Amino acid sequence: MTRYNVLLVGVGGQGLLTLGSIIGNAAIENNVHVTIAETHGLSQRGGSLIVHVRLGEGSSPLIPRGAADLIIGLEALETARYIEYARENALVVMNEFLWPPPLAKTPSLNTIIDEAGKRARLYIINANKEAERATGLVVTANTLILGYAIGVDKDFAKLLGGIDVVEKALARVFRGKALGLNKKALRRGYELAVSQ
Amino acid sequence: MVAIPAKYLLAPAGSKVLLLGNEAIARAAIESGIGFASAYPGTPSTEIIEALAEMAKDVGFYVEWSTNEKVAFEAAYAASLAGVKALVAMKHVGVNVAADILMSSAYAGTNAGFLVVSADDPGQHSSQNEQDNRWYGFLAHIPVIEPWSPSSAYRLVKAAYELSERYRHPVIFRSTTRISHTRESILLEHDIPKNIKTKGVFDRDIKRYVLIPAHGRLLKKKMMEKWNRIIETEGREPFIKIINPGNRKVIIASGIAYAHTIEALEHLGRGNEYTIVRVSLPVPLPRKPIIEICREASKVLVLEELDPIVEQQVKKILFDEGIETKVYGKEYVPLNQDLDLDKVYRAIKAFEGLDPSETPWRPREPIKTEPPIPPRPPVMCPGCPHRNTFYIIKVAANKAGLRNPVFTGDIGCYTLGFQKPFKTQETSFEMGGSIGVAHGLSKTIEEPVIAVIGDSTFYHAGIPPSINIVYNKGRAIVLVLDNYYTAMTGHQPHPGTGYTAIGEKTYRVPAEKILESIGFKTYVINPMNVRESIEKVVEAYKAYREGGQVAIVSRMKCALQALRDARRAGIKLPVYGIIEDKCTGCMVCVNLLACPAIIVPEDGKKPRILPELCAGCGLCAQVCPFNAIEVIRPGDPDWIKAWM
Ligand SMILES: Cc1ncc(C[n+]2csc(CCOP(=O)(O)OP(=O)(O)O)c2C)c(N)n1
């Protein structure tokens, strides 16, 4: 009975901890044990960020390299950086967004897409653009990409009890206006995946 | 299922909630009935007091951010002397700051449960070292409890308070980054108590509380008695648990190593072949269960993070008993970095004599490109006032003819100034160190010396060394970076902020008043006004060259907080853009400022500002030699208020 491993990667400030929290609360709603190892402190200042979500019994918090069933990447360079974590045939859902660090030269988005595609079942979505279109706010890109990931990864969706349970779990994380907007973003991401 | 209130930390017994390890510690402390909590922030301990501060008014206990760990410790310890249950929290290096009172507290003991939470940082995720604070248990004769997960932390905090009350002794509760910063689903077992004791009595007892040598000698004897009693009688659940007794192969796993061990054995399919001793009281390690389990064992593997603290005790216990079972430990797991499932899996395989390079997981081949994927170290945020200040003090040094100054540095967001293009942090050892080090250098080198220190760090440990400069005629400039908050650890208030931990208004203690009364001629600048600030700093440097004692306070709100305040108040901030026709592609803005909002697109000719990242500080516009950077989306007329 191995645990289901979901790696969240991106840049400090992109809302990775919130994303982890939504998944965790959905797991609770669905009665599945969960641990989420976060990164706090210095790396939150625009640094490379990695969050380990593990679904199922157990409390060892870190995913070994080569054991991630699903990677959700909010930024392309970070997705590429942590691709080692993917197991064979893993799913990788990547935001079509490349954010170069200051003063750095980077490979192109297309090169990353090519290379990542050789290593995993890669899904690309422009979550920033879709989020802005759906809610007017780029910051909801993380919720949108979660909806998308639930749409493409059936095992993940099952562990969280499906899109309705995840939507319900949003109420444990957001209140008021933010809750409505995130519900919209989640649904939109899900639709984009299942309508493919 | 029980309904979860907005403040999920106050949820009733029976609720299942997602708690960060630090929140689990906070909730358990509330359930245990604490009346007093204090701390100085520090990763990975900060969220304990943040969580408690949020609940303080609802539940009715006292919480504060103290000026440093020593003060926090003294305050919480005093509460426990008055009979009020107390908690003090700090990061591992904070215990160094509080070590003096820590030692004494073990001599005098306590009158109500008292927990010293030390959040260690194996792997150095956010710290200057990865010291193993379980050693402090030996040094001070204070028992150390270590959990293996957030949910175990929740239960063990309560057990630790009972232990503390049983012996009227402080207890160190040692968490680590991977416990403090992991969320787990946790079933709450108890409600929040109704009657919290926040007031007590100080029963005078000079022989106990005045540690003159004659009293100390007697107190030490009592302390040793407690210590030995703990070793003899606490070798039971929940501190020591034996799983699968009767096997000849034994793993003794302390703290988080236990969590890794269980899963590694599952992957190996060897769970039933081992007797596991789960250790949550690593210091002092109770003798009896160790003797009992190891006497019949064929071989023993001790798994623990960092130093071989349990391993050495096991070896001593077995040696004293004449038990010859071979004990292994640090042969198989490293002395540095955090442990994980992979490392523990390989350790157990090697211990079994199997090939440790074979694991069930196969990493993908890393992506290699040209140019390669660049590293992404943390950087100063767009709009960060430290960027402005660093730019200003370097330009001013050139203007004032201050040649080749040495910038001693400190700990905080501004430490990032060690990087190009600023390099205005050339040392960083420990909090407050910039000023003492600057003084010593100023006495021994020719170059001018500037100590660069954050505001919170100044209040924490920067004041005695500032006095020392003036008293001993040192030749260093003190520069305080006042961004109103302890930004690095998440914007906790401090004595310069004007608010307490629970958001109540209080006195402000401005840094310039302190510096002036010490004897520094103190210049205050607002680094958003770049030109005016450069002039003032040039003046300060000149006064310094003429032999004056000079200090500078650079005051501008942390950009993250300014953005937050703007959002809350519905204030629109200006956004800058680069006018393509005017831009010559000289890259001055890029190379002098390294702002994450300014990027160079793939074609690499002219930089661009990402509008969604621009904080509107305007520094780039003031730096551009061709006036090619302008406001492209004006802010509200009073936008500057968000920054004040
Ligand atoms: C003894 C000790 N306590 C706590 C910390 C954690 N810590 C690192 S930086 C910092 C505060 C920085 O605040 P400030 O000086 O105001 O600088 P800012 O981050 O706001 O720029 C703290 C508390 C530490 N490193 N050492």
Coordinates of N, CA, C and O in Angstrom, one line a residue, chain A residues 1-3 10-11 17 20-22 24-25 28-29 31-43 45-48 52 54 57-62 64-67 75 77-81 83-89 97 99-109 111-112 115-116 119-120 128 138 172 175, chain B residues 1 4-6 8 16-18 20 43 47 125-126 148-149 178 181-186 256 259-260 263 266-267 338-342 361-381 412-413 416 420-421 487-491 560 590-591 594-596 598-600 602 610 612-613:
Chain A
M1 N 0.8 -1.2 0.0 CA 0.0 0.0 0.0 C 0.9 1.2 0.0 O 1.1 1.9 1.0
T2 N 1.4 1.6 -1.2 CA 2.3 2.7 -1.2 C 1.5 4.1 -1.3 O 0.4 4.1 -1.8
R3 N 2.2 5.1 -0.9 CA 1.5 6.4 -0.9 C 1.6 7.0 -2.3 O 2.5 6.8 -3.1
G10 N 7.7 25.4 -8.2 CA 7.5 26.8 -8.7 C 8.4 27.7 -8.1 O 9.4 27.4 -7.5
V11 N 8.0 29.0 -8.1 CA 8.8 30.1 -7.5 C 8.1 30.7 -6.3 O 6.9 30.8 -6.3
L17 N 2.1 27.1 -1.4 CA 1.7 26.6 -0.1 C 0.2 26.5 0.0 O -0.4 25.6 0.5
G20 N -0.9 23.5 -1.9 CA -0.7 22.3 -1.0 C -1.9 22.2 0.0 O -2.4 21.1 0.2
S21 N -2.2 23.3 0.5 CA -3.3 23.3 1.6 C -4.6 22.9 1.0 O -5.4 22.2 1.7
I22 N -4.9 23.3 -0.2 CA -6.2 22.9 -0.8 C -6.2 21.4 -1.0 O -7.2 20.7 -0.6
G24 N -4.5 19.2 0.6 CA -4.6 18.6 2.0 C -6.0 18.6 2.5 O -6.4 17.6 3.1
N25 N -6.7 19.7 2.4 CA -8.0 19.8 2.9 C -9.0 18.9 2.2 O -9.9 18.4 2.8
I28 N -8.6 15.5 3.5 CA -9.3 15.3 4.8 C -10.8 15.1 4.5 O -11.4 14.2 5.1
E29 N -11.3 15.9 3.7 CA -12.7 15.8 3.3 C -13.0 14.3 2.9 O -14.1 13.8 3.1
N31 N -11.3 11.7 3.7 CA -10.8 10.7 4.6 C -9.6 10.0 4.2 O -9.4 8.8 4.4
V32 N -8.7 10.7 3.5 CA -7.4 10.1 3.1 C -6.3 10.8 3.9 O -6.3 12.0 4.0
H33 N -5.4 10.0 4.5 CA -4.3 10.6 5.3 C -3.4 11.4 4.4 O -3.2 11.0 3.2
V34 N -2.9 12.5 4.9 CA -2.0 13.3 4.0 C -0.9 14.0 4.8 O -1.1 14.3 6.0
T35 N 0.3 14.1 4.2 CA 1.3 15.0 4.7 C 1.8 15.9 3.6 O 1.8 15.5 2.5
I36 N 2.1 17.1 4.0 CA 2.6 18.1 3.0 C 3.8 18.8 3.6 O 3.7 19.5 4.5
A37 N 5.0 18.5 3.0 CA 6.2 19.1 3.5 C 6.4 20.4 2.7 O 6.5 20.4 1.5
E38 N 6.5 21.5 3.4 CA 6.5 22.8 2.8 C 7.9 23.4 2.9 O 8.8 22.9 3.6
T39 N 8.2 24.4 2.2 CA 9.4 25.2 2.3 C 9.0 26.6 2.8 O 8.3 27.3 2.1
H40 N 9.6 27.0 3.9 CA 9.3 28.4 4.5 C 10.6 29.1 4.5 O 11.7 28.6 4.2
G41 N 10.5 30.4 5.0 CA 11.8 31.1 5.2 C 12.4 31.7 4.0 O 11.7 32.1 3.0
L42 N 13.7 31.6 3.9 CA 14.5 32.3 2.9 C 14.0 32.0 1.5 O 13.9 32.9 0.7
S43 N 13.7 30.8 1.1 CA 13.4 30.4 -0.2 C 12.1 31.1 -0.7 O 11.8 31.1 -1.9
R45 N 11.5 34.0 -0.7 CA 11.8 35.3 -1.4 C 12.2 35.1 -2.8 O 13.4 35.2 -3.2
G46 N 11.3 34.6 -3.6 CA 11.5 34.5 -5.1 C 12.5 33.4 -5.4 O 13.0 33.3 -6.5
G47 N 12.7 32.5 -4.5 CA 13.6 31.3 -4.8 C 12.8 30.2 -5.3 O 11.6 30.2 -5.4
S48 N 13.6 29.1 -5.7 CA 13.0 27.9 -6.2 C 12.3 27.2 -5.0 O 12.8 27.1 -4.0
H52 N 6.2 18.8 -1.0 CA 6.0 17.4 -1.2 C 4.6 17.0 -0.6 O 4.4 17.1 0.6
R54 N 2.0 13.9 0.1 CA 2.0 12.4 0.1 C 0.6 12.0 0.6 O 0.2 12.3 1.7
E57 N -1.5 6.4 4.2 CA -1.0 6.3 5.5 C 0.5 6.4 5.6 O 1.2 6.0 4.7
G58 N 1.0 7.0 6.6 CA 2.5 7.2 6.8 C 2.8 8.6 7.1 O 2.0 9.5 6.9
S59 N 4.0 8.8 7.7 CA 4.3 10.2 8.0 C 5.7 10.6 7.6 O 6.1 11.7 7.9
S60 N 6.4 9.8 6.8 CA 7.7 10.2 6.3 C 7.4 11.3 5.2 O 6.7 11.0 4.2
P61 N 7.9 12.5 5.3 CA 7.3 13.6 4.5 C 7.9 13.8 3.1 O 7.2 14.5 2.3
L62 N 9.1 13.3 2.8 CA 9.7 13.7 1.6 C 9.5 12.6 0.5 O 9.7 11.4 0.8
P64 N 11.0 10.5 -2.5 CA 12.3 10.2 -3.0 C 12.3 10.6 -4.5 O 11.3 10.6 -5.2
R65 N 13.5 10.9 -5.0 CA 13.7 11.2 -6.4 C 13.3 9.9 -7.2 O 13.8 8.8 -6.9
G66 N 12.5 10.1 -8.2 CA 12.0 8.9 -9.0 C 10.8 8.3 -8.4 O 10.4 7.2 -8.8
A67 N 10.1 9.0 -7.5 CA 8.9 8.3 -6.9 C 7.6 9.2 -7.1 O 6.6 8.8 -6.6
E75 N 5.9 26.8 -12.9 CA 6.8 27.6 -13.8 C 7.7 26.5 -14.5 O 8.0 25.5 -14.0
L77 N 11.0 26.5 -15.7 CA 12.3 26.2 -15.3 C 12.3 25.3 -14.1 O 13.1 24.4 -14.0
E78 N 11.4 25.6 -13.2 CA 11.3 24.8 -12.0 C 10.8 23.4 -12.2 O 11.3 22.4 -11.6
T79 N 9.9 23.3 -13.2 CA 9.5 21.9 -13.6 C 10.6 21.1 -14.1 O 10.8 20.0 -13.8
A80 N 11.4 21.8 -15.0 CA 12.6 21.1 -15.5 C 13.6 20.7 -14.5 O 14.2 19.6 -14.5
R81 N 13.8 21.6 -13.5 CA 14.8 21.4 -12.5 C 14.5 20.2 -11.7 O 15.4 19.4 -11.3
I83 N 12.5 17.6 -12.5 CA 11.9 16.4 -13.3 C 12.4 15.1 -12.8 O 11.7 14.1 -12.9
E84 N 13.6 15.1 -12.3 CA 14.2 13.8 -11.7 C 13.3 13.1 -10.8 O 13.3 11.9 -10.6
Y85 N 12.4 13.9 -10.1 CA 11.5 13.3 -9.1 C 10.5 12.4 -9.7 O 9.9 11.6 -9.0
A86 N 10.2 12.6 -11.0 CA 9.1 11.8 -11.6 C 9.5 10.4 -11.7 O 10.6 10.0 -12.0
R87 N 8.5 9.5 -11.5 CA 8.8 8.1 -11.7 C 8.5 7.8 -13.2 O 8.2 8.7 -13.9
E88 N 8.8 6.6 -13.6 CA 8.5 6.2 -15.0 C 7.0 6.4 -15.3 O 6.2 6.1 -14.4
N89 N 6.7 7.0 -16.4 CA 5.3 7.3 -16.8 C 4.6 8.2 -15.9 O 3.3 8.1 -15.9
F97 N 4.6 28.9 -18.7 CA 5.1 30.2 -18.1 C 6.6 30.1 -17.7 O 6.9 29.2 -16.9
W99 N 9.7 32.0 -16.2 CA 10.1 33.3 -15.5 C 11.6 33.2 -15.2 O 12.0 32.5 -14.3
P100 N 12.3 34.0 -16.0 CA 13.8 33.9 -15.8 C 14.2 34.6 -14.5 O 13.6 35.6 -14.1
P101 N 15.1 34.0 -13.7 CA 15.7 34.7 -12.6 C 16.5 35.9 -13.0 O 16.9 35.9 -14.2
P102 N 16.6 36.9 -12.2 CA 17.3 38.1 -12.5 C 18.7 37.8 -13.0 O 19.4 36.9 -12.5
L103 N 19.2 38.5 -14.0 CA 20.6 38.4 -14.6 C 20.9 37.0 -15.1 O 22.1 36.7 -15.3
A104 N 19.9 36.2 -15.4 CA 20.3 34.8 -15.8 C 19.9 34.6 -17.3 O 18.9 35.1 -17.8
K105 N 20.6 33.7 -18.0 CA 20.3 33.2 -19.3 C 19.5 31.9 -19.1 O 19.9 31.1 -18.3
T106 N 18.5 31.7 -20.0 CA 17.7 30.4 -19.8 C 17.5 29.7 -21.1 O 17.5 30.4 -22.2
P107 N 17.3 28.4 -21.0 CA 16.8 27.7 -22.3 C 15.4 28.2 -22.6 O 14.7 28.8 -21.8
S108 N 15.0 28.0 -23.8 CA 13.6 28.4 -24.3 C 12.6 27.5 -23.7 O 12.8 26.4 -23.3
L109 N 11.4 28.1 -23.7 CA 10.2 27.3 -23.2 C 10.1 26.0 -24.1 O 9.8 24.9 -23.5
T111 N 12.3 24.3 -25.7 CA 13.3 23.3 -25.3 C 12.9 22.5 -24.1 O 13.0 21.3 -24.0
I112 N 12.4 23.2 -23.1 CA 11.9 22.6 -21.9 C 10.8 21.6 -22.1 O 10.8 20.5 -21.6
E115 N 12.1 18.5 -23.8 CA 12.9 17.6 -22.9 C 12.0 17.0 -21.8 O 12.1 15.8 -21.5
A116 N 11.1 17.7 -21.3 CA 10.2 17.2 -20.2 C 9.3 16.1 -20.9 O 9.0 15.1 -20.3
R119 N 10.4 12.7 -20.9 CA 10.6 12.0 -19.6 C 9.3 11.7 -18.8 O 9.4 11.0 -17.8
A120 N 8.2 12.2 -19.3 CA 7.0 12.1 -18.6 C 5.8 12.3 -19.5 O 6.0 12.8 -20.6
N128 N -1.7 31.0 -16.2 CA -1.8 32.4 -15.9 C -2.9 33.1 -16.8 O -3.7 33.9 -16.3
V138 N -4.5 36.8 -12.0 CA -3.4 35.8 -12.2 C -3.2 34.9 -11.0 O -2.8 33.7 -11.1
R172 N -12.4 25.6 3.2 CA -11.6 25.5 4.4 C -10.3 26.4 4.2 O -9.6 26.6 5.2
R175 N -12.2 32.4 2.1 CA -13.5 32.9 2.5 C -13.9 34.1 1.6 O -13.1 34.6 0.9
Chain B
M1 N -19.3 14.4 10.7 CA -18.1 15.3 10.8 C -18.5 16.7 11.5 O -19.5 17.3 11.2
I4 N -16.0 22.9 11.0 CA -14.7 23.5 11.3 C -14.9 25.1 11.3 O -15.3 25.6 10.3
P5 N -14.6 25.7 12.5 CA -14.7 27.2 12.5 C -13.6 27.8 11.7 O -12.6 27.2 11.3
A6 N -13.8 29.1 11.4 CA -12.8 29.9 10.6 C -11.5 29.8 11.2 O -10.4 29.6 10.5
Y8 N -9.5 27.5 12.5 CA -9.5 26.0 12.7 C -8.7 25.5 13.8 O -8.9 24.4 14.3
K16 N -11.2 16.7 12.4 CA -10.0 16.4 11.7 C -9.5 17.6 11.0 O -10.2 18.2 10.2
V17 N -8.3 18.1 11.3 CA -7.8 19.4 10.7 C -6.5 19.2 10.1 O -5.7 18.3 10.5
L18 N -6.2 20.0 9.1 CA -4.8 20.0 8.5 C -3.9 21.0 9.3 O -4.1 22.2 9.1
L20 N -0.1 22.4 10.4 CA 1.3 22.5 10.2 C 1.9 22.0 11.6 O 1.3 22.2 12.6
T43 N 13.0 30.9 11.7 CA 12.6 29.7 10.9 C 13.4 28.5 11.5 O 14.6 28.6 11.6
E47 N 5.9 29.9 13.3 CA 4.4 29.7 13.3 C 3.8 29.3 14.6 O 2.6 29.3 14.8
H125 N 18.1 24.7 5.9 CA 17.2 25.3 4.9 C 17.1 26.8 5.0 O 16.9 27.5 4.1
S126 N 17.3 27.3 6.3 CA 17.1 28.7 6.5 C 17.9 29.1 7.7 O 17.5 29.9 8.5
W148 N 8.1 12.5 15.9 CA 8.5 12.0 14.6 C 7.6 12.5 13.5 O 7.8 12.2 12.3
S149 N 6.6 13.3 13.8 CA 5.6 13.8 12.8 C 4.8 14.9 13.5 O 4.8 15.0 14.7
R178 N 11.5 19.6 9.1 CA 10.6 18.7 8.4 C 9.4 18.3 9.2 O 8.4 17.6 8.7
H181 N 7.4 22.2 9.6 CA 6.9 22.8 8.3 C 6.3 21.7 7.5 O 6.2 21.8 6.3
T182 N 5.8 20.6 8.1 CA 5.0 19.7 7.4 C 3.5 19.8 7.9 O 3.3 19.9 9.1
R183 N 2.6 19.8 7.0 CA 1.2 19.7 7.4 C 0.7 18.2 7.4 O 1.2 17.5 6.6
E184 N -0.1 17.9 8.4 CA -0.7 16.6 8.4 C -2.1 16.6 8.9 O -2.5 17.5 9.6
S185 N -2.9 15.6 8.4 CA -4.3 15.6 8.9 C -4.2 15.0 10.4 O -3.6 14.0 10.6
I186 N -4.8 15.8 11.3 CA -4.7 15.4 12.7 C -6.1 15.4 13.3 O -6.9 16.4 13.1
I256 N 12.2 11.8 13.8 CA 11.7 11.6 12.4 C 12.3 10.3 11.8 O 11.7 9.8 10.8
A259 N 9.7 7.6 11.4 CA 8.7 7.7 10.3 C 9.3 7.1 9.0 O 8.7 6.4 8.3
H260 N 10.6 7.5 8.8 CA 11.3 6.9 7.6 C 11.4 5.4 7.7 O 11.3 4.7 6.7
E263 N 8.3 3.3 6.8 CA 8.0 3.2 5.4 C 9.1 2.4 4.6 O 8.8 1.7 3.7
E266 N 8.5 -1.2 5.1 CA 7.4 -1.6 4.3 C 7.8 -1.9 2.8 O 7.5 -2.9 2.2
H267 N 8.6 -0.9 2.3 CA 9.1 -1.1 0.9 C 10.0 -2.4 0.8 O 10.0 -3.0 -0.2
D338 N 19.4 16.6 6.5 CA 18.2 15.9 7.0 C 18.1 14.4 6.5 O 18.6 14.2 5.4
L339 N 17.5 13.6 7.2 CA 17.3 12.2 6.7 C 16.1 12.2 5.9 O 15.2 13.1 5.9
D340 N 15.9 11.2 5.0 CA 14.7 11.0 4.3 C 14.5 9.5 4.1 O 15.3 8.7 4.4
L341 N 13.4 9.2 3.4 CA 13.0 7.8 3.2 C 14.1 7.1 2.4 O 14.5 6.0 2.7
D342 N 14.6 7.8 1.4 CA 15.7 7.2 0.5 C 16.9 6.8 1.3 O 17.4 5.7 1.2
W361 N 12.7 3.2 -6.5 CA 12.4 4.4 -7.3 C 13.6 4.8 -8.3 O 14.7 4.6 -7.9
R362 N 13.1 5.1 -9.5 CA 14.1 5.4 -10.5 C 14.0 6.9 -11.0 O 13.1 7.2 -11.8
P363 N 14.9 7.7 -10.6 CA 14.8 9.1 -11.0 C 14.9 9.3 -12.5 O 15.6 8.5 -13.2
R364 N 14.2 10.2 -13.1 CA 14.4 10.6 -14.5 C 15.7 11.2 -14.7 O 16.3 11.8 -13.8
E365 N 16.2 11.1 -15.9 CA 17.5 11.7 -16.2 C 17.3 13.3 -16.1 O 16.4 13.8 -16.6
P366 N 18.2 14.0 -15.4 CA 18.1 15.4 -15.3 C 18.1 16.1 -16.7 O 18.7 15.5 -17.6
I367 N 17.4 17.2 -16.8 CA 17.3 17.9 -18.1 C 18.6 18.8 -18.3 O 18.9 19.6 -17.4
K368 N 19.3 18.5 -19.3 CA 20.5 19.3 -19.6 C 20.3 20.1 -20.9 O 20.0 19.5 -21.9
T369 N 20.4 21.4 -20.7 CA 20.2 22.3 -21.9 C 21.4 23.2 -22.0 O 22.2 23.4 -21.1
E370 N 21.4 24.0 -23.1 CA 22.4 25.0 -23.3 C 21.7 26.3 -23.7 O 21.0 26.3 -24.8
P371 N 21.7 27.4 -23.0 CA 22.3 27.5 -21.7 C 21.6 26.6 -20.7 O 20.4 26.3 -20.8
P372 N 22.3 26.2 -19.6 CA 21.6 25.3 -18.6 C 20.5 26.0 -17.8 O 20.4 27.2 -17.9
I373 N 19.7 25.2 -17.2 CA 18.7 25.7 -16.3 C 19.4 26.5 -15.2 O 20.2 25.9 -14.4
P374 N 19.2 27.8 -15.1 CA 19.9 28.6 -14.1 C 19.5 28.3 -12.7 O 18.3 28.0 -12.5
P375 N 20.4 28.4 -11.7 CA 19.9 28.3 -10.4 C 19.0 29.5 -10.1 O 19.0 30.5 -10.7
R376 N 18.1 29.3 -9.1 CA 17.2 30.4 -8.7 C 17.3 30.6 -7.2 O 16.5 30.2 -6.4
P377 N 18.4 31.3 -6.8 CA 18.5 31.6 -5.3 C 17.5 32.6 -4.9 O 17.0 33.3 -5.8
P378 N 17.1 32.7 -3.7 CA 16.2 33.7 -3.2 C 16.8 35.1 -3.6 O 18.0 35.3 -3.6
V379 N 16.0 36.1 -3.9 CA 16.4 37.4 -4.2 C 15.6 38.4 -3.5 O 14.5 38.1 -3.0
M380 N 16.1 39.7 -3.5 CA 15.3 40.7 -2.9 C 14.1 41.0 -3.8 O 14.2 41.0 -5.0
C381 N 12.9 41.2 -3.2 CA 11.7 41.3 -4.0 C 11.7 42.6 -4.8 O 12.4 43.5 -4.5
G412 N 19.1 38.5 7.9 CA 17.8 39.0 7.6 C 17.6 39.0 6.1 O 18.5 38.5 5.4
C413 N 16.5 39.5 5.5 CA 16.4 39.6 4.1 C 17.6 40.3 3.4 O 18.0 39.9 2.3
L416 N 20.8 39.0 1.6 CA 20.8 38.7 0.1 C 21.7 39.8 -0.6 O 22.1 39.5 -1.7
K420 N 25.9 39.7 -6.2 CA 26.0 40.7 -7.2 C 24.6 41.4 -7.4 O 23.6 40.7 -7.4
P421 N 24.5 42.6 -7.8 CA 25.6 43.5 -8.0 C 26.0 44.3 -6.8 O 26.8 45.2 -6.9
A487 N 11.1 41.1 8.6 CA 10.5 40.6 7.3 C 10.8 39.2 7.0 O 10.0 38.4 6.6
M488 N 12.1 38.8 7.2 CA 12.6 37.5 6.8 C 11.7 36.4 7.3 O 11.4 35.4 6.6
T489 N 11.2 36.5 8.5 CA 10.5 35.4 9.1 C 9.0 35.6 8.9 O 8.2 34.8 9.5
G490 N 8.6 36.6 8.2 CA 7.1 36.7 7.9 C 6.5 37.9 8.5 O 5.3 37.8 8.9
H491 N 7.2 39.0 8.7 CA 6.6 40.3 9.1 C 6.0 40.3 10.5 O 4.9 40.9 10.7
L560 N 6.7 43.9 0.5 CA 5.6 42.9 0.6 C 4.5 43.4 1.4 O 3.3 43.2 1.1
V590 N 19.1 46.7 -15.3 CA 19.3 45.3 -15.1 C 20.5 45.0 -14.2 O 20.4 44.3 -13.2
N591 N 21.6 45.6 -14.6 CA 22.9 45.2 -14.0 C 23.1 45.9 -12.6 O 23.8 45.3 -11.8
A594 N 19.3 44.3 -10.3 CA 18.8 42.9 -10.2 C 17.4 42.8 -9.6 O 17.2 42.1 -8.7
C595 N 16.5 43.6 -10.2 CA 15.1 43.5 -9.7 C 14.4 42.4 -10.5 O 14.4 42.3 -11.7
P596 N 13.7 41.5 -9.8 CA 13.0 40.3 -10.4 C 11.9 40.8 -11.4 O 11.5 40.0 -12.2
I598 N 12.3 43.1 -13.6 CA 12.9 43.5 -14.9 C 13.5 42.3 -15.5 O 14.5 41.7 -14.9
I599 N 13.0 41.9 -16.7 CA 13.6 40.8 -17.3 C 14.1 41.1 -18.7 O 13.8 42.1 -19.3
V600 N 15.0 40.3 -19.2 CA 15.5 40.4 -20.5 C 14.9 39.3 -21.4 O 15.2 38.2 -21.1
E602 N 13.9 36.7 -24.5 CA 14.8 35.8 -25.2 C 15.7 36.4 -26.2 O 16.8 36.1 -26.4
L610 N 7.9 43.4 -16.0 CA 6.7 42.6 -15.9 C 5.7 43.4 -15.0 O 6.0 43.5 -13.8
E612 N 2.9 42.8 -13.7 CA 2.2 42.1 -12.5 C 3.2 42.0 -11.4 O 2.8 41.7 -10.2
L613 N 4.5 42.2 -11.6 CA 5.5 42.1 -10.5 C 6.0 43.4 -10.0 O 6.5 43.5 -8.9

